[in-house]
Amino acid sequence: MPPESRATSRRSRVLRRLRSLRPRMPRTLRARSTAAAVVTMVIALAAGGGWLYLTLRNNLLDNVADRTELAARQAAAMITADPQRLHADLPEPDGGVDSVLVLDDRGRPLGSTAPDPAARAQRLAHFRPDAGDDSDVREFSADAALAGHRSVIAVVRTPSPQGDRYVYALTQLNSVADAERALGLTLLVGGPLVVLLTGGIAWSVTGAALRPVESIRGELAAVSADRLSHRVPAPGGQDEITRLARTVNDTLERLEDSVTRQRQFVADASHELRNPIATARAELELALLTAPDDQAAALRQSLDSTLRLERIAADLLLLARLDAHQPPVAHHVDLSLLAAEEIARRRAPRVPLTLTAAEPVPVRADRGRLERLLANLLDNAERFADSEVRITAVTDPATGTAVLEVADDGPGIPPEAAEQVFDRFTRLDADRNRDSGGTGLGLAIAREIARAHGGTLGVEPGARGARLVLRLPAMGSAPGDTGST
């Protein structure tokens, strides 16, 4: 592999790895809203907690520093007013200050309220106020010489005849450490609880707010060409969801009106075309009886086209009636007997038609429409079969449904076109002359008839060729059961 190709391949692998590490956003709006609320609360707690921690710590340190410096100045004032106090025990400081230490300008201890002043003197000898200042305050880390704890120490310079003296006051930061520890523990324990509570509230509130949207989505998914009169629920109020539901219902109403007008136009056009087509057919048939040989071929071709046009008009009219969802007039029909009668009517089929039906298969259905359904299936199978068409009528004992199968041994239907063949005016064999084939409405009409009876019609896998399977509800459960034999 060339070096350029290897480099490109490595870059592609790196990019794929980086993309796989990229965090994925939640898919649902509810999850995204909850995640946004949780992230916002985490940032707010982190920023607010950090600010509170630093503010509290600085305030406590400032307070301790002020108290410590005040104690050092009080001790310095006392020593200046009464120098003999250095030769006696210094009084214990008040205000929470722990100890006081006095050093001369050479760093030697002159007085102290705490034991082992020499060690403290050695540790503090270099801590003096800056030039021009008479005091200074500093925080010291834990040190054995300074009671083993973090401390704030204030130093005050005071002049004397024997030279400058330095008065140190020391306050341990135990209370500050306790406050920091308590606040940190509160943030560490309470923060996650607040985040979880925020996430739960956001999840619940968002779910409650989106519940009408989910209801609208579910109802809208149920809208189809068969249920255009269906409307989505509109929650009360004047919020965005209510306005959305009203807009959806207005759109559905306009769609229903448009489809209704379209179906009515197709039905009216098909109905009005029947009489002129029938008249033209009769005139062509009459002319064909007396036409000379040189005109007979043209008249016969015109008659074939007229017959085809008549079939298309009849199919369109039937589809318009099926689209109107008029309930079928149901009677007792035996599918196996219906198939046998349809085969008998075909006196010269292109290929043999074989029926397999061991027993009656009773259903309640409109006999005329089922005859049309079966005729369309057989026409389709005959058109593509190589040597035979097999019809099987049985009752499925597992579901109690009536099953009618029509299978041929032709080229079959590709799996990706299993639904496409039921679309109106669909012809998979695009290269075939339209005059020699069907109109592309046969299977569409057959499926609509099956749906009108509460059944299904679909393409199912077979050993060879196409296998179309009709399933109807068991006798007594078909819709429109309004009659009997």
Coordinates of C-alpha atoms in Angstrom, one line a residue:
M1 CA 0.0 0.0 0.0
P2 CA 1.4 3.4 -0.9
P3 CA 2.4 5.7 2.0
E4 CA -0.3 8.2 1.1
S5 CA -3.0 5.5 1.4
R6 CA -1.7 4.2 4.7
A7 CA -1.7 7.8 6.1
T8 CA -5.3 8.3 4.9
S9 CA -6.3 5.0 6.4
R10 CA -4.8 5.9 9.8
R11 CA -6.5 9.3 9.7
S12 CA -9.8 7.6 9.0
R13 CA -9.4 5.2 11.9
V14 CA -8.5 8.1 14.2
L15 CA -11.5 10.1 13.1
R16 CA -13.8 7.1 13.6
R17 CA -12.4 6.5 17.1
L18 CA -12.9 10.2 18.0
R19 CA -16.4 10.1 16.7
S20 CA -17.2 7.0 18.7
L21 CA -15.9 8.8 21.9
R22 CA -18.1 11.8 21.3
P23 CA -21.0 11.9 23.7
R24 CA -24.3 11.2 22.2
M25 CA -27.3 13.5 22.8
P26 CA -30.4 11.9 24.2
R27 CA -32.9 11.1 21.5
T28 CA -36.2 12.2 23.1
L29 CA -37.2 15.8 23.9
R30 CA -38.0 14.7 27.4
A31 CA -34.6 13.2 28.0
R32 CA -32.9 16.2 26.5
S33 CA -34.8 18.6 28.7
T34 CA -34.0 16.5 31.8
A35 CA -30.3 16.4 30.8
A36 CA -30.3 20.2 30.2
A37 CA -31.9 20.8 33.7
V38 CA -29.4 18.4 35.3
V39 CA -26.4 19.9 33.6
T40 CA -27.6 23.4 34.5
M41 CA -28.1 22.5 38.1
V42 CA -24.6 20.9 38.2
I43 CA -23.0 24.0 36.8
A44 CA -25.0 26.2 39.2
L45 CA -24.1 24.1 42.2
A46 CA -20.5 24.0 41.2
A47 CA -20.3 27.7 40.7
G48 CA -22.5 28.7 43.6
G49 CA -20.9 26.2 45.9
G50 CA -17.4 27.3 45.0
W51 CA -18.3 30.9 45.4
L52 CA -20.0 30.2 48.8
Y53 CA -17.0 28.2 49.9
L54 CA -14.5 30.9 49.0
T55 CA -16.6 33.7 50.4
L56 CA -17.2 31.9 53.7
R57 CA -13.5 31.0 54.1
N58 CA -12.4 34.5 53.3
N59 CA -14.9 36.0 55.7
L60 CA -13.8 33.7 58.5
L61 CA -10.1 34.3 57.8
D62 CA -10.7 38.1 57.8
N63 CA -12.6 37.8 61.1
V64 CA -9.9 35.7 62.7
A65 CA -7.2 38.1 61.3
D66 CA -8.9 41.1 62.8
R67 CA -9.4 39.5 66.2
T68 CA -5.8 38.3 66.2
E69 CA -4.4 41.7 65.3
L70 CA -6.6 43.3 67.9
A71 CA -5.3 41.0 70.6
A72 CA -1.7 41.7 69.5
R73 CA -2.3 45.5 69.7
Q74 CA -3.9 45.2 73.1
A75 CA -1.0 43.2 74.4
A76 CA 1.4 45.8 72.9
A77 CA -0.5 48.6 74.5
M78 CA -0.5 46.9 77.9
I79 CA 3.3 46.2 77.7
T80 CA 4.0 49.9 76.7
A81 CA 1.8 51.1 79.6
D82 CA 3.4 48.7 82.1
P83 CA 6.8 47.3 81.0
Q84 CA 7.0 45.3 84.3
R85 CA 4.3 43.0 82.9
L86 CA 7.0 41.3 80.8
H87 CA 8.7 40.0 83.9
A88 CA 5.5 38.3 85.1
D89 CA 3.1 35.9 83.3
L90 CA 1.3 37.6 80.5
P91 CA -2.5 37.4 80.8
E92 CA -4.3 35.1 78.5
P93 CA -5.8 36.9 75.5
D94 CA -9.5 36.9 75.0
G95 CA -11.7 36.9 71.8
G96 CA -10.7 33.3 70.9
V97 CA -7.0 34.1 70.5
D98 CA -4.9 31.2 71.7
S99 CA -1.5 32.8 72.7
V100 CA 0.7 35.9 72.8
L101 CA 4.5 36.0 72.4
V102 CA 6.9 39.0 72.9
L103 CA 10.3 39.1 71.2
D104 CA 13.0 41.7 71.3
D105 CA 14.7 43.1 68.2
R106 CA 17.2 40.2 68.2
G107 CA 14.4 37.6 68.2
R108 CA 14.8 36.5 71.9
P109 CA 11.6 35.7 73.8
L110 CA 10.7 38.3 76.5
G111 CA 7.3 36.9 77.5
S112 CA 4.8 34.3 76.4
T113 CA 1.4 32.9 77.4
A114 CA 2.3 29.5 75.8
P115 CA 5.0 27.0 76.8
D116 CA 8.3 26.6 74.9
P117 CA 8.5 30.2 73.7
A118 CA 12.0 29.6 72.3
A119 CA 10.8 27.3 69.6
R120 CA 8.1 29.7 68.6
A121 CA 10.6 32.6 68.7
Q122 CA 12.9 30.7 66.3
R123 CA 10.0 30.0 64.0
L124 CA 8.7 33.6 64.0
A125 CA 12.0 35.6 64.3
H126 CA 11.9 36.5 60.6
F127 CA 8.2 37.5 60.6
R128 CA 8.3 41.3 61.0
P129 CA 6.2 44.2 59.8
D130 CA 7.4 45.7 56.5
A131 CA 9.3 49.0 56.6
G132 CA 6.8 51.8 57.3
D133 CA 4.2 49.5 58.8
D134 CA 3.8 48.7 62.5
S135 CA 1.9 45.5 62.0
D136 CA 1.4 42.5 59.7
V137 CA -0.9 39.4 59.6
R138 CA -0.1 36.1 58.0
E139 CA -1.5 32.6 57.8
F140 CA 0.9 29.8 58.8
S141 CA 0.6 26.2 57.9
A142 CA 0.6 23.4 60.5
D143 CA 3.8 23.4 62.4
A144 CA 4.8 21.6 65.6
A145 CA 6.3 24.8 67.0
L146 CA 3.0 26.6 66.4
A147 CA 0.7 24.1 68.2
G148 CA 0.5 21.8 65.2
H149 CA -2.4 23.5 63.5
R150 CA -2.9 26.0 60.8
S151 CA -2.8 29.4 62.4
V152 CA -3.2 33.1 61.8
I153 CA -0.5 35.2 63.4
A154 CA -0.5 38.9 63.8
V155 CA 2.7 40.9 64.8
V156 CA 2.8 44.5 66.1
R157 CA 6.0 46.5 66.4
T158 CA 6.2 48.7 69.6
P159 CA 9.2 50.9 70.4
S160 CA 10.9 50.9 73.8
P161 CA 14.1 52.4 75.3
Q162 CA 15.8 49.0 75.0
G163 CA 14.9 48.7 71.3
D164 CA 11.9 47.6 69.2
R165 CA 9.8 44.9 70.6
Y166 CA 7.5 42.6 68.6
V167 CA 4.3 41.3 70.0
Y168 CA 2.8 38.2 68.3
A169 CA -0.7 36.9 68.7
L170 CA -1.6 33.4 67.5
T171 CA -5.1 32.0 66.7
Q172 CA -5.6 28.5 65.6
L173 CA -7.9 27.9 62.6
N174 CA -9.7 24.9 64.0
S175 CA -13.1 26.6 63.8
V176 CA -12.4 27.7 60.2
A177 CA -11.4 24.2 59.2
D178 CA -14.5 22.8 60.9
A179 CA -16.7 25.3 59.0
E180 CA -14.9 24.5 55.7
R181 CA -15.4 20.8 56.3
A182 CA -19.1 21.1 57.2
L183 CA -19.7 23.2 54.1
G184 CA -17.8 20.9 51.8
L185 CA -19.6 17.8 53.2
T186 CA -23.0 19.6 52.7
L187 CA -22.1 20.4 49.1
L188 CA -20.8 16.9 48.4
V189 CA -23.8 15.2 50.0
G190 CA -26.6 17.7 49.3
G191 CA -25.4 18.6 45.7
P192 CA -26.1 15.1 44.2
L193 CA -29.4 15.0 46.0
V194 CA -30.4 18.3 44.6
V195 CA -29.3 17.3 41.1
L196 CA -31.3 14.0 41.4
L197 CA -34.3 16.0 42.6
T198 CA -34.0 18.5 39.8
G199 CA -33.7 15.7 37.2
G200 CA -36.8 14.0 38.7
I201 CA -38.8 17.2 38.7
A202 CA -37.7 18.0 35.1
W203 CA -38.5 14.5 33.9
S204 CA -42.0 14.6 35.5
V205 CA -42.8 18.1 34.4
T206 CA -41.6 17.6 30.9
G207 CA -43.5 14.3 30.7
A208 CA -46.7 16.0 31.9
A209 CA -46.2 18.8 29.4
L210 CA -45.5 16.4 26.5
R211 CA -48.2 14.0 27.4
P212 CA -50.8 15.8 25.2
V213 CA -48.2 15.8 22.4
E214 CA -47.7 12.1 22.7
S215 CA -51.5 11.7 22.6
I216 CA -51.7 13.8 19.5
R217 CA -48.9 11.8 17.9
G218 CA -50.6 8.5 18.6
E219 CA -53.9 9.7 17.3
L220 CA -52.3 11.2 14.2
A221 CA -50.5 8.0 13.5
A222 CA -53.8 6.2 13.4
V223 CA -55.1 8.6 10.6
S224 CA -55.0 6.9 7.3
A225 CA -56.8 6.9 4.0
D226 CA -59.5 4.8 5.6
R227 CA -59.8 7.0 8.7
L228 CA -59.6 10.6 7.4
S229 CA -62.5 11.6 9.6
H230 CA -60.4 10.9 12.7
R231 CA -59.3 14.0 14.7
V232 CA -56.6 14.4 17.4
P233 CA -57.6 15.5 21.0
A234 CA -57.2 19.2 21.7
P235 CA -56.4 19.8 25.4
G236 CA -58.0 22.8 27.1
G237 CA -56.3 26.2 27.4
Q238 CA -54.6 28.5 24.9
D239 CA -51.0 27.2 25.0
E240 CA -48.9 26.1 22.1
I241 CA -50.0 22.4 22.3
T242 CA -53.6 23.4 22.1
R243 CA -52.9 25.6 19.1
L244 CA -50.9 22.7 17.5
A245 CA -53.8 20.3 18.0
R246 CA -56.3 22.7 16.4
T247 CA -54.0 23.3 13.5
V248 CA -53.6 19.6 13.0
N249 CA -57.4 19.1 13.1
D250 CA -57.9 22.0 10.6
T251 CA -55.3 20.4 8.3
L252 CA -57.0 17.0 8.6
E253 CA -60.3 18.5 7.8
R254 CA -59.0 20.2 4.7
L255 CA -57.3 16.9 3.7
E256 CA -60.5 15.0 4.2
D257 CA -62.4 17.5 2.1
S258 CA -59.8 17.3 -0.7
V259 CA -59.7 13.5 -0.7
T260 CA -63.5 13.3 -0.6
R261 CA -63.8 15.7 -3.6
Q262 CA -61.1 13.7 -5.5
R263 CA -62.9 10.4 -4.8
Q264 CA -66.2 11.8 -5.8
F265 CA -64.7 13.2 -9.0
V266 CA -63.3 9.7 -9.9
A267 CA -66.6 8.1 -9.1
D268 CA -68.6 10.6 -11.1
A269 CA -66.1 10.5 -14.0
S270 CA -66.1 6.7 -14.1
H271 CA -69.8 6.5 -13.9
E272 CA -70.3 9.1 -16.7
L273 CA -67.8 7.3 -18.9
R274 CA -69.7 4.0 -18.8
N275 CA -72.5 5.0 -21.1
P276 CA -70.4 6.6 -23.9
I277 CA -67.9 3.7 -23.7
A278 CA -70.8 1.1 -23.9
T279 CA -72.2 3.0 -26.8
A280 CA -68.9 3.1 -28.6
R281 CA -68.4 -0.7 -27.9
A282 CA -71.8 -1.5 -29.3
E283 CA -71.2 0.6 -32.5
L284 CA -67.8 -1.0 -33.0
E285 CA -69.2 -4.5 -32.6
L286 CA -72.0 -3.7 -35.0
A287 CA -69.6 -2.2 -37.5
L288 CA -67.3 -5.2 -37.2
L289 CA -70.1 -7.5 -38.3
T290 CA -70.4 -5.8 -41.7
A291 CA -67.0 -4.3 -42.2
P292 CA -64.9 -5.4 -45.2
D293 CA -61.7 -7.3 -44.6
D294 CA -59.4 -4.3 -45.1
Q295 CA -61.2 -2.4 -42.2
A296 CA -61.8 -5.3 -39.8
A297 CA -58.3 -5.3 -38.3
A298 CA -58.6 -1.6 -37.4
L299 CA -62.1 -2.0 -36.0
R300 CA -61.0 -5.0 -34.0
Q301 CA -58.1 -3.0 -32.5
S302 CA -60.4 -0.1 -31.7
L303 CA -62.8 -2.5 -30.1
D304 CA -60.0 -4.0 -27.9
S305 CA -59.0 -0.5 -26.8
T306 CA -62.6 0.3 -26.0
L307 CA -62.9 -2.9 -24.0
R308 CA -59.8 -2.0 -22.1
L309 CA -61.1 1.5 -21.4
E310 CA -64.3 0.0 -20.2
R311 CA -62.4 -2.2 -17.8
I312 CA -60.4 0.7 -16.5
A313 CA -63.6 2.8 -15.9
A314 CA -65.3 -0.1 -14.1
D315 CA -62.2 -0.6 -11.9
L316 CA -62.0 3.1 -11.1
L317 CA -65.7 3.1 -10.2
L318 CA -65.2 0.1 -7.9
L319 CA -62.2 1.6 -6.2
A320 CA -64.1 4.8 -5.6
R321 CA -66.9 2.8 -4.0
L322 CA -64.4 0.9 -1.9
D323 CA -62.7 4.2 -0.9
A324 CA -66.1 5.4 0.3
H325 CA -66.0 2.5 2.9
Q326 CA -69.5 1.3 2.3
P327 CA -69.9 -1.8 4.5
P328 CA -70.3 -5.0 2.5
V329 CA -73.5 -6.9 2.7
A330 CA -72.3 -10.1 4.3
H331 CA -73.7 -13.6 3.5
H332 CA -72.5 -17.1 4.0
V333 CA -69.8 -17.8 1.4
D334 CA -67.7 -20.9 1.0
L335 CA -64.3 -19.9 -0.3
S336 CA -63.5 -23.4 -1.6
L337 CA -66.8 -23.5 -3.6
L338 CA -66.2 -19.9 -4.8
A339 CA -62.8 -20.9 -6.1
A340 CA -64.2 -24.0 -7.9
E341 CA -66.9 -22.0 -9.6
E342 CA -64.3 -19.3 -10.7
I343 CA -62.1 -22.0 -12.2
A344 CA -65.1 -23.6 -14.0
R345 CA -65.9 -20.2 -15.6
R346 CA -62.5 -20.1 -17.2
R347 CA -63.1 -22.5 -20.0
A348 CA -59.7 -22.1 -21.7
P349 CA -57.1 -20.9 -19.2
R350 CA -53.6 -20.2 -20.4
V351 CA -52.2 -22.6 -17.9
P352 CA -53.9 -25.4 -15.8
L353 CA -55.6 -24.2 -12.6
T354 CA -55.4 -26.6 -9.7
L355 CA -57.6 -26.3 -6.6
T356 CA -56.8 -27.9 -3.2
A357 CA -59.7 -27.7 -0.8
A358 CA -60.3 -30.7 1.5
E359 CA -63.4 -29.2 3.2
P360 CA -65.6 -26.1 3.1
V361 CA -64.1 -22.8 4.2
P362 CA -67.1 -20.7 5.3
V363 CA -66.9 -16.9 5.8
R364 CA -69.4 -14.1 5.9
A365 CA -68.7 -11.7 3.0
D366 CA -70.1 -10.0 0.0
R367 CA -70.1 -12.8 -2.6
G368 CA -69.8 -10.4 -5.6
R369 CA -66.8 -8.6 -4.2
L370 CA -65.1 -11.9 -3.2
E371 CA -65.6 -13.2 -6.7
R372 CA -64.0 -10.0 -8.1
L373 CA -61.1 -10.4 -5.6
L374 CA -60.5 -14.1 -6.7
A375 CA -60.8 -13.2 -10.4
N376 CA -58.2 -10.5 -10.0
L377 CA -55.8 -12.9 -8.2
L378 CA -56.3 -15.6 -10.9
D379 CA -55.9 -13.1 -13.7
N380 CA -52.6 -11.9 -12.2
A381 CA -51.3 -15.5 -11.6
E382 CA -52.3 -16.7 -15.1
R383 CA -50.5 -13.7 -16.7
F384 CA -47.2 -14.6 -15.1
A385 CA -47.3 -18.4 -14.6
D386 CA -45.0 -20.7 -16.6
S387 CA -46.9 -23.9 -16.3
E388 CA -49.6 -23.9 -13.6
V389 CA -51.5 -21.9 -11.0
R390 CA -52.3 -23.5 -7.6
I391 CA -55.3 -22.4 -5.5
T392 CA -55.6 -23.6 -1.9
A393 CA -58.5 -22.9 0.5
V394 CA -58.2 -23.9 4.2
T395 CA -59.2 -22.8 7.6
D396 CA -56.2 -22.1 9.9
P397 CA -56.9 -24.1 13.1
A398 CA -54.5 -21.9 15.1
T399 CA -56.3 -18.6 14.5
G400 CA -59.6 -19.8 13.1
T401 CA -59.1 -17.6 10.0
A402 CA -60.0 -18.5 6.5
V403 CA -57.0 -18.7 4.2
L404 CA -57.0 -18.6 0.4
E405 CA -53.7 -18.9 -1.4
V406 CA -53.1 -18.3 -5.1
A407 CA -49.6 -19.3 -6.3
D408 CA -47.9 -19.5 -9.7
D409 CA -44.6 -20.8 -10.9
G410 CA -43.6 -17.7 -12.8
P411 CA -40.8 -15.2 -12.1
G412 CA -42.2 -14.2 -8.7
I413 CA -42.3 -10.9 -7.0
P414 CA -39.1 -9.4 -5.5
P415 CA -39.2 -8.9 -1.7
E416 CA -38.6 -5.2 -2.0
A417 CA -41.7 -4.9 -4.3
A418 CA -44.0 -7.0 -2.0
E419 CA -46.0 -3.9 -1.1
Q420 CA -45.5 -1.9 -4.2
V421 CA -47.5 -4.4 -6.3
F422 CA -50.6 -3.3 -4.4
D423 CA -50.2 0.3 -5.3
R424 CA -52.6 1.6 -7.9
F425 CA -51.4 1.5 -11.6
T426 CA -48.2 -0.2 -10.5
R427 CA -46.7 -2.5 -13.1
L428 CA -43.4 -4.2 -12.3
D429 CA -42.9 -5.4 -15.9
A430 CA -42.3 -2.0 -17.3
D431 CA -41.1 -3.3 -20.7
R432 CA -44.3 -5.2 -21.4
N433 CA -46.8 -3.6 -23.8
R434 CA -49.7 -2.2 -21.8
D435 CA -52.2 -3.4 -24.3
S436 CA -51.2 -7.0 -23.6
G437 CA -51.2 -6.8 -19.8
G438 CA -53.5 -5.6 -16.9
T439 CA -54.4 -2.1 -15.9
G440 CA -52.3 -2.1 -12.7
L441 CA -55.5 -1.9 -10.6
G442 CA -56.3 -5.6 -10.1
L443 CA -54.2 -6.2 -7.0
A444 CA -55.1 -2.8 -5.5
I445 CA -58.8 -3.6 -5.9
A446 CA -58.2 -7.1 -4.3
R447 CA -56.5 -5.7 -1.3
E448 CA -59.2 -3.0 -0.8
I449 CA -61.9 -5.7 -0.9
A450 CA -59.9 -7.8 1.7
R451 CA -59.7 -4.7 4.0
A452 CA -63.3 -4.0 3.6
H453 CA -64.1 -7.4 5.0
G454 CA -61.6 -7.0 7.9
G455 CA -59.0 -9.2 6.3
T456 CA -55.6 -8.9 4.8
L457 CA -54.0 -9.7 1.4
G458 CA -50.3 -9.9 1.0
V459 CA -47.3 -11.5 -0.7
E460 CA -45.8 -14.3 1.3
P461 CA -42.6 -16.4 0.5
G462 CA -43.1 -19.5 -1.6
A463 CA -41.1 -22.3 -3.2
R464 CA -41.3 -20.7 -6.7
G465 CA -43.1 -17.8 -8.3
A466 CA -45.5 -15.5 -6.6
R467 CA -47.7 -16.6 -3.6
L468 CA -50.6 -14.2 -2.7
V469 CA -52.4 -15.1 0.5
L470 CA -55.9 -13.8 1.5
R471 CA -56.8 -14.1 5.2
L472 CA -60.4 -13.4 6.3
P473 CA -61.9 -13.4 9.8
A474 CA -63.7 -16.6 10.9
M475 CA -67.3 -16.9 10.0
G476 CA -69.5 -14.6 12.2
S477 CA -66.7 -12.0 12.9
A478 CA -66.5 -10.2 9.6
P479 CA -67.6 -6.5 9.6
G480 CA -70.9 -5.6 8.1
D481 CA -72.5 -8.9 9.1
T482 CA -76.0 -7.9 8.3
G483 CA -77.5 -10.9 6.6
S484 CA -77.5 -14.7 6.4
T485 CA -78.2 -17.3 3.8

